[in-house]
PDB file of C-alpha atoms in Angstrom:
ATOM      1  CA  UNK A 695       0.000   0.000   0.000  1.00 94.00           C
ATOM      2  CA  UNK A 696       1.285   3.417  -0.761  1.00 94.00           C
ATOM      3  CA  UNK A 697      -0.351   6.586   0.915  1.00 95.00           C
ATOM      4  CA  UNK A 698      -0.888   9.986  -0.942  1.00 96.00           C
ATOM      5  CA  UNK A 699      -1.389  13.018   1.539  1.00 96.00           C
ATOM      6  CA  UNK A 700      -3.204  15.196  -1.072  1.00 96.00           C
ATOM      7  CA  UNK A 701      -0.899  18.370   0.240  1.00 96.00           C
ATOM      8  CA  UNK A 702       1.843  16.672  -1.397  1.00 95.00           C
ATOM      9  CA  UNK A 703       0.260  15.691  -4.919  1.00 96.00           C
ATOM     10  CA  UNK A 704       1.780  17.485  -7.380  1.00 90.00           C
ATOM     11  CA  UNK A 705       0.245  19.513 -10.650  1.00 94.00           C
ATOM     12  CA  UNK A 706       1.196  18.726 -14.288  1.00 93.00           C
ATOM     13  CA  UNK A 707       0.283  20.569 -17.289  1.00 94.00           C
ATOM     14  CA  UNK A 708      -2.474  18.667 -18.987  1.00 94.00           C
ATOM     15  CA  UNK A 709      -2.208  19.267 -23.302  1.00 94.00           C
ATOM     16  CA  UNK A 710      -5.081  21.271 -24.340  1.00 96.00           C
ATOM     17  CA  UNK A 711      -6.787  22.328 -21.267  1.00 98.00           C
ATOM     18  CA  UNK A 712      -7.590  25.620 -19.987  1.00 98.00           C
ATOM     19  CA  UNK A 713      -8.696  27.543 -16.949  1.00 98.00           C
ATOM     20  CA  UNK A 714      -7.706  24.849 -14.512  1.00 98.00           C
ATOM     21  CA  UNK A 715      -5.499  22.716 -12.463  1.00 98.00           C
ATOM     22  CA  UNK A 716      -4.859  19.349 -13.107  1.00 98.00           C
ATOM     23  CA  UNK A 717      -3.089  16.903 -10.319  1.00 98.00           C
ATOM     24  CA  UNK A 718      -1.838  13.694 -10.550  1.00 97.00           C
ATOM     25  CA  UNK A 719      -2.951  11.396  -7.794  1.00 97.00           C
ATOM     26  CA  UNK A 720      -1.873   7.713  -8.458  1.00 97.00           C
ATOM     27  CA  UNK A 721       0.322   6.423 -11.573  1.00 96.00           C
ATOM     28  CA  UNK A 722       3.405   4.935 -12.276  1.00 94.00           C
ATOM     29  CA  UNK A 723       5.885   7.485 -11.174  1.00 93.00           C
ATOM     30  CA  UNK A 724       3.458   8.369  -8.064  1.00 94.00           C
ATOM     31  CA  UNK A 725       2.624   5.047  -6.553  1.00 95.00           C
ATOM     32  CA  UNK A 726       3.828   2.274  -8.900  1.00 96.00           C
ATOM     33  CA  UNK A 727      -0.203   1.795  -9.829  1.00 96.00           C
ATOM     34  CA  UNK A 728       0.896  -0.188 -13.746  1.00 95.00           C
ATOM     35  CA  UNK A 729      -2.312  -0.221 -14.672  1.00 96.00           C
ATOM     36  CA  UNK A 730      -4.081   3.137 -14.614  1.00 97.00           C
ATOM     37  CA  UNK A 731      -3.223   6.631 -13.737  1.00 97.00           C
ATOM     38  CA  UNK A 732      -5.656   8.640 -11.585  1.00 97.00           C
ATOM     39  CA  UNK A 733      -5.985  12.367 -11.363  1.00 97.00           C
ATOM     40  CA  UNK A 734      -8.123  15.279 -10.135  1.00 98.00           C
ATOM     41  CA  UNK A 735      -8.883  18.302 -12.220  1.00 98.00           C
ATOM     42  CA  UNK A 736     -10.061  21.445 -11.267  1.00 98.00           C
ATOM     43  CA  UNK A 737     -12.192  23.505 -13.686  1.00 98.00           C
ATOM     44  CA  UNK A 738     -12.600  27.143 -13.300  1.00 98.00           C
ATOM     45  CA  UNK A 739     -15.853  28.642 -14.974  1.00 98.00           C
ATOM     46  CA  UNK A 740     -15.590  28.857 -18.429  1.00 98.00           C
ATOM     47  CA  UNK A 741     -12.234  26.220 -18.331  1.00 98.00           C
ATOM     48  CA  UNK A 742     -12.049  22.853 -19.661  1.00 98.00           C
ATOM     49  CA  UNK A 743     -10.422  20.601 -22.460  1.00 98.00           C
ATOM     50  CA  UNK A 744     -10.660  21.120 -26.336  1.00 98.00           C
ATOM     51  CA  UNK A 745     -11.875  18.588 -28.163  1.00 97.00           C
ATOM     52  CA  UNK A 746      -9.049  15.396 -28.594  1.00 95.00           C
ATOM     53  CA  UNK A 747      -8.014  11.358 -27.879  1.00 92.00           C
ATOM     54  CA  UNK A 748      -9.865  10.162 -31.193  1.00 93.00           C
ATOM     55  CA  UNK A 749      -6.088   9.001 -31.884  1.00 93.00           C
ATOM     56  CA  UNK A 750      -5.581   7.490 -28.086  1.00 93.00           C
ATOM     57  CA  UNK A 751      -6.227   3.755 -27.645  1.00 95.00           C
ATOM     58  CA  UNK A 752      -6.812   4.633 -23.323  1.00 96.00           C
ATOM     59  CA  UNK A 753      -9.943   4.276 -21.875  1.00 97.00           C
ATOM     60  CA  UNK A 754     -11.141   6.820 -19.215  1.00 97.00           C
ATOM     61  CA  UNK A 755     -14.182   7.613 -16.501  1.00 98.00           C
ATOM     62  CA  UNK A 756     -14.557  10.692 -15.721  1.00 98.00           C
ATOM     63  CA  UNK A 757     -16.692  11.639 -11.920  1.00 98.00           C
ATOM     64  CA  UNK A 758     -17.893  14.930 -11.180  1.00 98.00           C
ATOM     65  CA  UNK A 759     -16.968  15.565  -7.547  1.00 98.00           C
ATOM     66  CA  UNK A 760     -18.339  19.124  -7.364  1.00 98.00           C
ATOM     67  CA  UNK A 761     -19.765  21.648  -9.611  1.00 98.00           C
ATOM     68  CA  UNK A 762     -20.655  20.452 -13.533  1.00 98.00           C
ATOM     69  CA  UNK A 763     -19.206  20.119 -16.573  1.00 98.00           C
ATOM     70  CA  UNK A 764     -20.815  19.530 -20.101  1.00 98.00           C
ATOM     71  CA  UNK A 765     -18.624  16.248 -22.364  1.00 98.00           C
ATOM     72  CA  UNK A 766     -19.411  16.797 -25.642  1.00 98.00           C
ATOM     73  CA  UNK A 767     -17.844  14.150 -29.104  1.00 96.00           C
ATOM     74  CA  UNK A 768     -18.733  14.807 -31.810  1.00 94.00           C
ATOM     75  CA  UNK A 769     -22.465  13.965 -32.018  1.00 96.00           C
ATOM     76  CA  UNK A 770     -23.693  13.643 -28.335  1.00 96.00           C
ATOM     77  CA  UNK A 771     -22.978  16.190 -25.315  1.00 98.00           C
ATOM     78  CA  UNK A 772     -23.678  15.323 -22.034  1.00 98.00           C
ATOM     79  CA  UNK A 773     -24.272  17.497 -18.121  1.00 98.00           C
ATOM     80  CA  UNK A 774     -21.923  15.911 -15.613  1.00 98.00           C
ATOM     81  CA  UNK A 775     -23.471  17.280 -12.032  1.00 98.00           C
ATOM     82  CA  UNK A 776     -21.633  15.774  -8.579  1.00 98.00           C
ATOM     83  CA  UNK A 777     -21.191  12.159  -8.789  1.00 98.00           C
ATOM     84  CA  UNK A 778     -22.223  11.636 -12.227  1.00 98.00           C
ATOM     85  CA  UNK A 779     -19.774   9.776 -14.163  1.00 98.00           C
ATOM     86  CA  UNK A 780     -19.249   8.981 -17.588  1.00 98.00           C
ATOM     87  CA  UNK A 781     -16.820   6.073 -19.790  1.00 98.00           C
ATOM     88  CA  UNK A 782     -14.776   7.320 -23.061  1.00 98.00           C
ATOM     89  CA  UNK A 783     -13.909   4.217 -24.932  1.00 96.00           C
ATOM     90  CA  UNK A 784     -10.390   4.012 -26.519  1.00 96.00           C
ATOM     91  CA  UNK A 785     -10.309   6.219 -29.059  1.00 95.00           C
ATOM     92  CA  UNK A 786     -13.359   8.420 -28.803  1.00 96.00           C
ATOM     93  CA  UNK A 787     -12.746  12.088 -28.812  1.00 96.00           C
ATOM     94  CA  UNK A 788     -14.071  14.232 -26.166  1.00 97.00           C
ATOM     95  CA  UNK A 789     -14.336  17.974 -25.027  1.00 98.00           C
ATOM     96  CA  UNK A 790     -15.188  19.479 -21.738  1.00 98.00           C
ATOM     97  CA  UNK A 791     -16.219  22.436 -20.954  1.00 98.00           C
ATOM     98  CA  UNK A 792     -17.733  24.401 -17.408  1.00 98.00           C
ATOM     99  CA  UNK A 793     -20.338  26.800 -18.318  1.00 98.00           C
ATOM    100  CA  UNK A 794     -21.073  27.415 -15.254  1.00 98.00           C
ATOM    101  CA  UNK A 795     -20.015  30.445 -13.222  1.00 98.00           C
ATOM    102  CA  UNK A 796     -18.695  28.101  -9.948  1.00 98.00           C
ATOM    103  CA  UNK A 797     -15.644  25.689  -9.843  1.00 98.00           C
ATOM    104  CA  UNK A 798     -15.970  21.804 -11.172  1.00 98.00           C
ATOM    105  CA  UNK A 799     -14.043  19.319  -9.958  1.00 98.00           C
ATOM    106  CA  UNK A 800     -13.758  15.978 -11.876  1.00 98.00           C
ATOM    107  CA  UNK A 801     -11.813  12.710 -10.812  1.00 98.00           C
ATOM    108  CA  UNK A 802     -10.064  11.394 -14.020  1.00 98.00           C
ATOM    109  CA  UNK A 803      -8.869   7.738 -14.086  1.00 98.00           C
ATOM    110  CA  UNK A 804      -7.416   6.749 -17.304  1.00 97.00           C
ATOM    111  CA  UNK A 805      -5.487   3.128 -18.196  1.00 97.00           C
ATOM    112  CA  UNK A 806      -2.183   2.531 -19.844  1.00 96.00           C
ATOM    113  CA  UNK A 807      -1.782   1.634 -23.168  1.00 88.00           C
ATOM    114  CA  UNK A 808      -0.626  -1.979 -23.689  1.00 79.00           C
ATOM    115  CA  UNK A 809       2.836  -2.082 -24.719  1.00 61.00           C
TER     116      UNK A 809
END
């Protein structure tokens, strides 16, 4: 077992968002955890993600832990509120957005490719 004191995570630059700080929680380099990597984001109003990962073979759940965020692909969007979640499939673009004018905060677990 491998304890993370949340005062000691700390933030990476996600490519392609905006307005927000992301923080890697578990992963490789953090824990050891080989199998997934698990993060928390924090959205300010108006922040999010542009639209990307049609090209990346990870899958990924996304769970609102406070505020809401809108996931839009290409044909579908979606309102994440507090503890909804949502799966992207490998390769399945995505784009997030807050509209609102309070903070979101979403937990982000994604898996590593398969070598």
């Amino acid at each position: 077992m491998k304890k993370v004191d949340f005062k000691d995570v700390m933030p990476y630059k996600a490519p392609l968002h905006f307005d927000c700080a992301t923080l890697k929680l578990q992963g490789l380099e953090e824990t050891g955890a080989s199998k997934f990597w698990m993060g928390v984001t924090h959205f300010l109003p108006g922040g999010g993600a542009e639209y990307a990962y049609e090209d990346s073979p990870t899958e990924k759940v996304y769970i609102v832990l406070e505020g809401e965020v809108i996931v839009k692909s290409k044909t579908e969007e979606f309102l994440l509120k507090k503890m909804d979640s949502i799966f992207i499939g490998p390769n399945e673009g995505r784009e997030i957005i807050n509209k609102t004018n309070m903070p979101a905060t979403m937990l982000v677990v994604v898996n590593y490719p398969e070598a």
